[in-house]
CSV table of C-alpha atoms in Angstrom, one decimal:
chain,number,residue,atom,x,y,z
A,19,MET,CA,0.0,0.0,0.0
A,20,GLN,CA,2.9,2.4,0.8
A,21,VAL,CA,4.4,1.7,-2.7
A,22,GLN,CA,1.1,2.4,-4.4
A,23,GLN,CA,0.9,5.7,-2.5
A,24,ASP,CA,4.4,6.6,-3.5
A,25,TYR,CA,4.2,5.5,-7.1
A,26,PRO,CA,2.7,8.6,-8.7
A,27,ALA,CA,5.4,10.9,-7.1
A,28,LEU,CA,8.2,8.5,-8.0
A,29,ARG,CA,7.0,8.3,-11.6
A,30,ALA,CA,6.7,12.1,-11.8
A,31,ARG,CA,10.3,12.4,-10.6
A,32,LEU,CA,11.5,9.9,-13.1
A,33,MET,CA,9.9,11.8,-16.0
A,34,ASP,CA,11.2,15.2,-14.9
A,35,PRO,CA,14.7,15.8,-16.2
A,36,ALA,CA,15.1,18.6,-13.6
A,37,ALA,CA,14.1,16.5,-10.6
A,38,LYS,CA,16.5,14.7,-8.3
A,39,PRO,CA,17.5,11.3,-9.7
A,40,LEU,CA,15.9,8.3,-8.1
A,41,THR,CA,18.0,6.0,-5.9
A,42,MET,CA,18.2,2.3,-6.6
A,43,GLU,CA,15.8,1.7,-3.8
A,44,GLU,CA,13.3,4.2,-5.2
A,45,LEU,CA,13.7,2.6,-8.6
A,46,ALA,CA,12.8,-0.8,-7.1
A,47,ARG,CA,9.7,0.7,-5.5
A,48,LEU,CA,8.8,2.4,-8.7
A,49,GLN,CA,9.1,-1.0,-10.5
A,50,LEU,CA,6.8,-2.6,-8.0
A,51,GLY,CA,4.3,0.2,-8.4
A,52,LEU,CA,4.4,0.0,-12.1
A,53,ARG,CA,3.8,-3.8,-12.1
A,54,SER,CA,0.8,-3.2,-9.9
A,55,ALA,CA,-0.5,-0.5,-12.3
A,56,LEU,CA,-0.1,-2.8,-15.3
A,57,GLN,CA,-2.5,-5.4,-13.7
A,58,SER,CA,-5.4,-3.1,-14.7
A,59,GLU,CA,-3.7,-1.7,-17.9
A,60,GLN,CA,-2.3,-4.7,-19.6
A,61,ASP,CA,-2.2,-3.1,-23.0
A,62,ASN,CA,-0.2,0.0,-22.0
A,63,LEU,CA,2.9,-0.4,-24.2
A,64,ASN,CA,4.7,2.6,-22.7
A,65,ASP,CA,4.4,1.2,-19.2
A,66,TRP,CA,5.6,-2.3,-20.4
A,67,THR,CA,8.6,-0.6,-22.0
A,68,MET,CA,9.4,1.4,-18.9
A,69,LEU,CA,9.1,-1.7,-16.7
A,70,GLY,CA,11.5,-3.6,-19.0
A,71,ARG,CA,14.0,-0.8,-18.9
A,72,LEU,CA,13.7,-0.6,-15.1
A,73,GLY,CA,14.5,-4.3,-15.0
A,74,MET,CA,17.7,-3.7,-17.0
A,75,VAL,CA,18.7,-0.8,-14.7
A,76,LEU,CA,18.1,-3.0,-11.6
A,77,ASN,CA,19.9,-5.9,-13.2
A,78,ASN,CA,16.9,-8.1,-13.1
A,79,ALA,CA,17.3,-9.9,-16.4
A,80,SER,CA,14.4,-12.4,-15.7
A,81,ILE,CA,11.8,-9.6,-15.3
A,82,ALA,CA,13.2,-7.6,-18.2
A,83,SER,CA,13.2,-10.5,-20.6
A,84,GLN,CA,9.6,-11.4,-19.7
A,85,VAL,CA,8.4,-7.8,-19.9
A,86,PHE,CA,10.0,-7.2,-23.4
A,87,GLU,CA,8.4,-10.4,-24.7
A,88,ARG,CA,5.1,-9.0,-23.6
A,89,ALA,CA,5.8,-5.6,-25.0
A,90,LEU,CA,6.8,-7.2,-28.4
A,91,GLN,CA,3.4,-8.9,-28.5
A,92,LEU,CA,1.8,-5.5,-28.5
A,93,ALA,CA,4.3,-3.9,-30.9
A,94,PRO,CA,6.1,-6.8,-32.8
A,95,ASN,CA,7.7,-4.4,-35.3
A,96,ASP,CA,9.1,-1.9,-32.9
A,97,PRO,CA,12.9,-1.8,-33.5
A,98,GLY,CA,13.7,-0.1,-30.2
A,99,LEU,CA,11.9,-2.8,-28.3
A,100,LYS,CA,13.8,-5.5,-30.3
A,101,GLN,CA,17.0,-3.8,-29.4
A,102,ASP,CA,16.1,-3.7,-25.7
A,103,TYR,CA,15.2,-7.3,-25.8
A,104,ALA,CA,18.4,-8.3,-27.6
A,105,GLU,CA,20.4,-6.4,-25.0
A,106,VAL,CA,18.8,-8.3,-22.2
A,107,LEU,CA,19.4,-11.6,-24.0
A,108,THR,CA,23.0,-10.7,-24.7
A,109,ARG,CA,23.6,-10.0,-21.0
A,110,SER,CA,22.1,-13.3,-20.0
A,111,SER,CA,24.4,-16.1,-18.8
A,112,ASP,CA,22.4,-18.6,-20.9
A,113,PRO,CA,24.2,-19.4,-24.2
A,114,GLN,CA,20.8,-20.0,-25.8
A,115,ASP,CA,19.7,-16.5,-24.9
A,116,ASN,CA,22.9,-15.1,-26.4
A,117,ARG,CA,22.3,-17.0,-29.7
A,118,GLN,CA,18.7,-15.8,-29.8
A,119,ALA,CA,19.9,-12.2,-29.4
A,120,ALA,CA,22.4,-12.7,-32.3
A,121,LEU,CA,19.6,-13.8,-34.6
A,122,LEU,CA,17.4,-10.9,-33.5
A,123,LEU,CA,20.3,-8.4,-34.1
A,124,HIS,CA,21.1,-9.8,-37.5
A,125,GLU,CA,17.4,-9.4,-38.4
A,126,LEU,CA,17.5,-5.8,-37.3
A,127,LEU,CA,20.6,-5.1,-39.2
A,128,LYS,CA,19.0,-6.2,-42.4
A,129,GLY,CA,16.4,-3.5,-42.0
A,130,ASP,CA,19.0,-0.8,-41.0
A,131,ARG,CA,22.6,-1.6,-41.7
A,132,HIS,CA,23.8,1.7,-40.3
A,133,ASN,CA,22.1,1.6,-36.9
A,134,LEU,CA,24.7,2.4,-34.4
A,135,ARG,CA,23.0,0.7,-31.4
A,136,THR,CA,22.4,-2.5,-33.4
A,137,LEU,CA,26.0,-2.7,-34.5
A,138,GLY,CA,27.3,-2.0,-31.0
A,139,LEU,CA,25.1,-4.7,-29.5
A,140,LEU,CA,26.0,-7.2,-32.3
A,141,ALA,CA,29.7,-6.6,-31.7
A,142,PHE,CA,29.4,-7.1,-27.9
A,143,ASN,CA,27.2,-10.2,-28.5
A,144,ALA,CA,29.7,-11.7,-30.9
A,145,PHE,CA,32.6,-11.0,-28.5
A,146,GLU,CA,30.9,-12.6,-25.6
A,147,GLN,CA,30.3,-15.7,-27.8
A,148,GLN,CA,34.0,-15.7,-28.8
A,149,GLN,CA,33.1,-14.9,-32.4
A,150,TYR,CA,35.9,-12.4,-32.6
A,151,ASP,CA,35.9,-11.9,-36.4
A,152,GLN,CA,32.2,-10.9,-36.3
A,153,ALA,CA,32.9,-8.6,-33.4
A,154,ILE,CA,35.8,-6.9,-35.1
A,155,ASP,CA,33.8,-6.4,-38.3
A,156,ALA,CA,30.9,-4.8,-36.5
A,157,TRP,CA,33.2,-2.5,-34.5
A,158,GLN,CA,35.1,-1.5,-37.6
A,159,THR,CA,31.8,-0.7,-39.4
A,160,LEU,CA,30.9,1.5,-36.4
A,161,LEU,CA,34.2,3.4,-36.8
A,162,THR,CA,33.3,4.2,-40.4
A,163,LEU,CA,30.0,5.6,-39.3
A,164,LEU,CA,31.0,7.7,-36.3
A,165,PRO,CA,32.3,11.3,-36.7
A,166,ALA,CA,36.1,11.7,-36.3
A,167,ILE,CA,35.5,13.7,-33.0
A,168,ASP,CA,33.2,11.2,-31.4
A,169,GLU,CA,34.5,10.1,-28.0
A,170,ARG,CA,33.3,6.6,-28.5
A,171,ARG,CA,35.9,5.9,-31.2
A,172,VAL,CA,38.7,5.4,-28.6
A,173,MET,CA,36.7,2.8,-26.7
A,174,ILE,CA,35.8,1.0,-29.9
A,175,ALA,CA,39.4,1.0,-31.2
A,176,ARG,CA,40.5,-0.6,-27.9
A,177,SER,CA,37.7,-3.2,-28.1
A,178,ILE,CA,38.9,-4.1,-31.6
A,179,GLU,CA,42.5,-4.6,-30.2
A,180,GLN,CA,41.1,-6.7,-27.4
A,181,ALA,CA,39.2,-8.9,-29.8
A,182,LYS,CA,42.3,-9.3,-32.0
A,183,THR,CA,44.3,-10.3,-28.9
A,184,ALA,CA,41.7,-12.9,-27.9
A,185,ALA,CA,41.6,-14.2,-31.5
A,186,GLY,CA,45.4,-14.5,-31.6
A,187,GLN,CA,45.6,-11.8,-34.2
A,188,GLN,CA,47.5,-9.3,-32.1
A,189,SER,CA,50.9,-8.5,-33.6
A,190,SER,CA,51.9,-5.9,-31.1
A,191,LYS,CA,54.2,-7.3,-28.5
A,192,LEU,CA,56.6,-6.0,-26.0
A,193,PRO,CA,59.7,-8.2,-25.6
A,194,LEU,CA,61.6,-7.7,-22.4
A,195,SER,CA,65.1,-8.6,-21.2
A,196,ILE,CA,65.8,-8.5,-17.5
A,197,SER,CA,69.3,-9.1,-16.0
A,198,LEU,CA,71.0,-8.7,-12.6
A,199,THR,CA,74.5,-7.5,-11.8
A,200,PRO,CA,76.8,-10.3,-10.7
A,201,GLN,CA,76.7,-9.3,-7.1
A,202,ALA,CA,72.9,-9.1,-7.1
A,203,GLU,CA,72.6,-12.6,-8.6
A,204,LYS,CA,74.6,-14.1,-5.7
A,205,ILE,CA,72.2,-12.9,-3.1
A,206,LEU,CA,68.8,-13.6,-4.6
A,207,PRO,CA,66.2,-14.1,-1.9
A,208,GLN,CA,64.8,-17.5,-1.4
A,209,GLY,CA,61.1,-17.5,-2.3
A,210,GLY,CA,61.3,-14.1,-3.9
A,211,VAL,CA,58.9,-13.1,-6.7
A,212,LEU,CA,59.5,-10.9,-9.7
A,213,TYR,CA,56.8,-8.4,-10.5
A,214,ILE,CA,56.9,-6.6,-13.9
A,215,SER,CA,54.5,-3.7,-14.6
A,216,VAL,CA,54.2,-1.4,-17.6
A,217,THR,CA,52.8,2.1,-17.4
A,218,ASP,CA,52.2,4.9,-19.9
A,219,GLY,CA,54.9,6.9,-18.3
A,220,VAL,CA,52.3,9.4,-17.0
A,221,SER,CA,49.8,7.6,-14.8
A,222,PRO,CA,51.2,5.3,-12.0
A,223,VAL,CA,48.3,2.9,-12.7
A,224,PRO,CA,49.8,-0.1,-14.6
A,225,VAL,CA,48.7,-0.8,-18.1
A,226,ALA,CA,50.0,-4.4,-18.0
A,227,VAL,CA,51.4,-6.6,-15.3
A,228,LYS,CA,53.2,-9.9,-15.0
A,229,ARG,CA,54.1,-12.0,-11.8
A,230,LEU,CA,56.8,-14.6,-12.0
A,231,PRO,CA,58.7,-16.8,-9.5
A,232,LEU,CA,62.4,-16.1,-9.4
A,233,SER,CA,64.4,-18.2,-11.8
A,234,HIS,CA,67.6,-17.8,-13.8
A,235,PHE,CA,68.8,-14.5,-15.1
A,236,PRO,CA,69.0,-12.9,-17.7
A,237,LEU,CA,65.3,-13.4,-18.2
A,238,SER,CA,63.6,-12.9,-21.6
A,239,LEU,CA,59.8,-12.7,-21.9
A,240,THR,CA,57.1,-11.0,-24.0
A,241,LEU,CA,54.1,-9.0,-22.9
A,242,ASP,CA,51.0,-8.2,-25.0
A,243,ASP,CA,47.4,-7.1,-24.6
A,244,SER,CA,46.5,-10.3,-22.8
A,245,ASN,CA,48.5,-9.0,-19.8
A,246,ALA,CA,46.4,-5.8,-19.7
A,247,MET,CA,45.0,-4.8,-16.3
A,248,MET,CA,41.8,-3.4,-17.9
A,249,PRO,CA,40.1,-4.0,-21.2
A,250,ASP,CA,39.9,-0.2,-21.9
A,251,ARG,CA,43.6,0.4,-21.4
A,252,LEU,CA,45.4,-2.0,-23.7
A,253,LEU,CA,49.1,-2.2,-24.1
A,254,SER,CA,48.8,-1.7,-27.9
A,255,ALA,CA,46.9,1.5,-27.5
A,256,GLN,CA,49.7,3.3,-25.6
A,257,HIS,CA,52.0,5.9,-27.3
A,258,GLN,CA,54.7,5.6,-24.7
A,259,LEU,CA,55.7,3.0,-22.2
A,260,GLN,CA,57.8,2.6,-19.1
A,261,VAL,CA,58.7,-0.8,-17.7
A,262,ARG,CA,59.3,-1.4,-14.0
A,263,ALA,CA,60.7,-4.6,-12.5
A,264,ARG,CA,60.6,-5.4,-8.8
A,265,ILE,CA,61.9,-8.3,-6.8
A,266,SER,CA,59.8,-8.8,-3.7
A,267,ARG,CA,61.7,-10.7,-1.1
A,268,ASP,CA,58.6,-12.2,0.6
A,269,GLY,CA,56.3,-12.4,-2.5
A,270,SER,CA,54.2,-9.4,-1.4
A,271,ALA,CA,52.3,-7.6,-4.2
A,272,ASN,CA,52.8,-4.4,-2.3
A,273,ALA,CA,56.2,-2.7,-2.5
A,274,ARG,CA,58.2,-2.9,0.8
A,275,SER,CA,61.5,-1.7,2.1
A,276,GLY,CA,64.2,-4.1,1.0
A,277,ASP,CA,62.7,-4.8,-2.4
A,278,TRP,CA,64.9,-4.5,-5.5
A,279,PHE,CA,63.8,-2.2,-8.3
A,280,GLY,CA,64.7,-1.6,-11.9
A,281,LEU,CA,63.1,1.1,-14.2
A,282,SER,CA,63.4,1.6,-17.9
A,283,ALA,CA,63.4,5.0,-19.5
A,284,GLY,CA,60.0,5.9,-21.0
A,285,SER,CA,59.8,6.3,-24.8
A,286,ASP,CA,57.3,7.8,-27.2
A,287,ASP,CA,58.9,6.2,-30.2
A,288,ALA,CA,57.2,3.0,-31.3
A,289,GLN,CA,60.3,1.9,-33.2
A,290,ALA,CA,62.8,2.9,-30.5
A,291,ASP,CA,66.2,1.3,-30.1
A,292,PRO,CA,66.6,-0.9,-27.0
A,293,VAL,CA,66.9,1.2,-23.8
A,294,SER,CA,68.9,0.0,-20.9
A,295,THR,CA,68.7,1.5,-17.4
A,296,GLN,CA,69.7,0.5,-14.0
A,297,ALA,CA,68.5,1.4,-10.5
A,298,GLU,CA,70.2,0.8,-7.2
A,299,VAL,CA,68.1,-0.3,-4.2
A,300,LYS,CA,69.8,-1.5,-1.0
A,301,LEU,CA,72.8,-3.6,-2.1
A,302,ALA,CA,71.5,-4.8,-5.5
A,303,MET,CA,71.2,-3.4,-8.9
A,304,LEU,CA,68.4,-4.6,-11.3
A,305,ARG,CA,68.9,-3.8,-14.9
A,306,VAL,CA,65.9,-3.7,-17.3
A,307,SER,CA,66.2,-3.5,-21.1
A,308,ARG,CA,63.1,-2.8,-23.2
A,309,PHE,CA,62.6,-3.6,-26.8
A,310,VAL,CA,59.6,-2.2,-28.6
A,311,ASN,CA,58.2,-4.0,-31.7
A,312,ARG,CA,55.4,-2.3,-33.6
A,313,LEU,CA,53.8,-0.8,-30.5
A,314,PRO,CA,51.2,0.6,-31.0
A,315,PRO,CA,50.2,-1.2,-34.2
A,316,GLU,CA,50.7,0.5,-37.5
A,317,GLY,CA,47.6,2.4,-38.6
């Protein structure tokens, strides 16, 4: 009864762009009030659509899916409803729902091959199903349609690189060579761990990381986008890189007094010559050499 009393005011706030945004709790109460209202107005398409979108916002895929199915019975040719329904199915953890969403999106694309939302949903759906070539094609089509100044282009380009990495098509790699001075090699800590992190030389937040048990030196390895910390900050998308190597004496992920460090010089040249640096910490010197190979990718 309290929800029914609050429902008109909550709905009015939702529809007023100047009003204070509803909290998640208020949205949940609005959803319940809307469901009650639809019991007596079962052909109200606008309310069914609103209820479905509330289900998406509240991450209630089951309700959202059922509601959009009902809404599509009232308006079977509404492309916006089909997109909403396809988005819910794409988010589902059920592979059958994902496949159904793909069929629906391909059908929508036949009617409007340049629809940005359909292409974006199709790309995400294909990526989630590990159909990386289809995802790349859809994202690349999006890039041809978006204006050059559109902020979404950066995220789409990074998504393409991520899909290429997942598909094994990523040619951008960062080979590393790490060596110790002779005196340092003699006193390697038992049970130590080597941490390698790559930053853009500006932000301290790593772009890529690698954790390795101590072994023989010199050590050679290669990093690529699969080592990225976040999908929207890929190694291949950076214009300059700085490599940091740290030996943790006790294996801790957090830097501590007594750890050994090595830091390469940052470079903004994708075809730079190898760069060697050394850093002294305590009684040890850790030398890090960085070799850059087509990073970022040509084009």
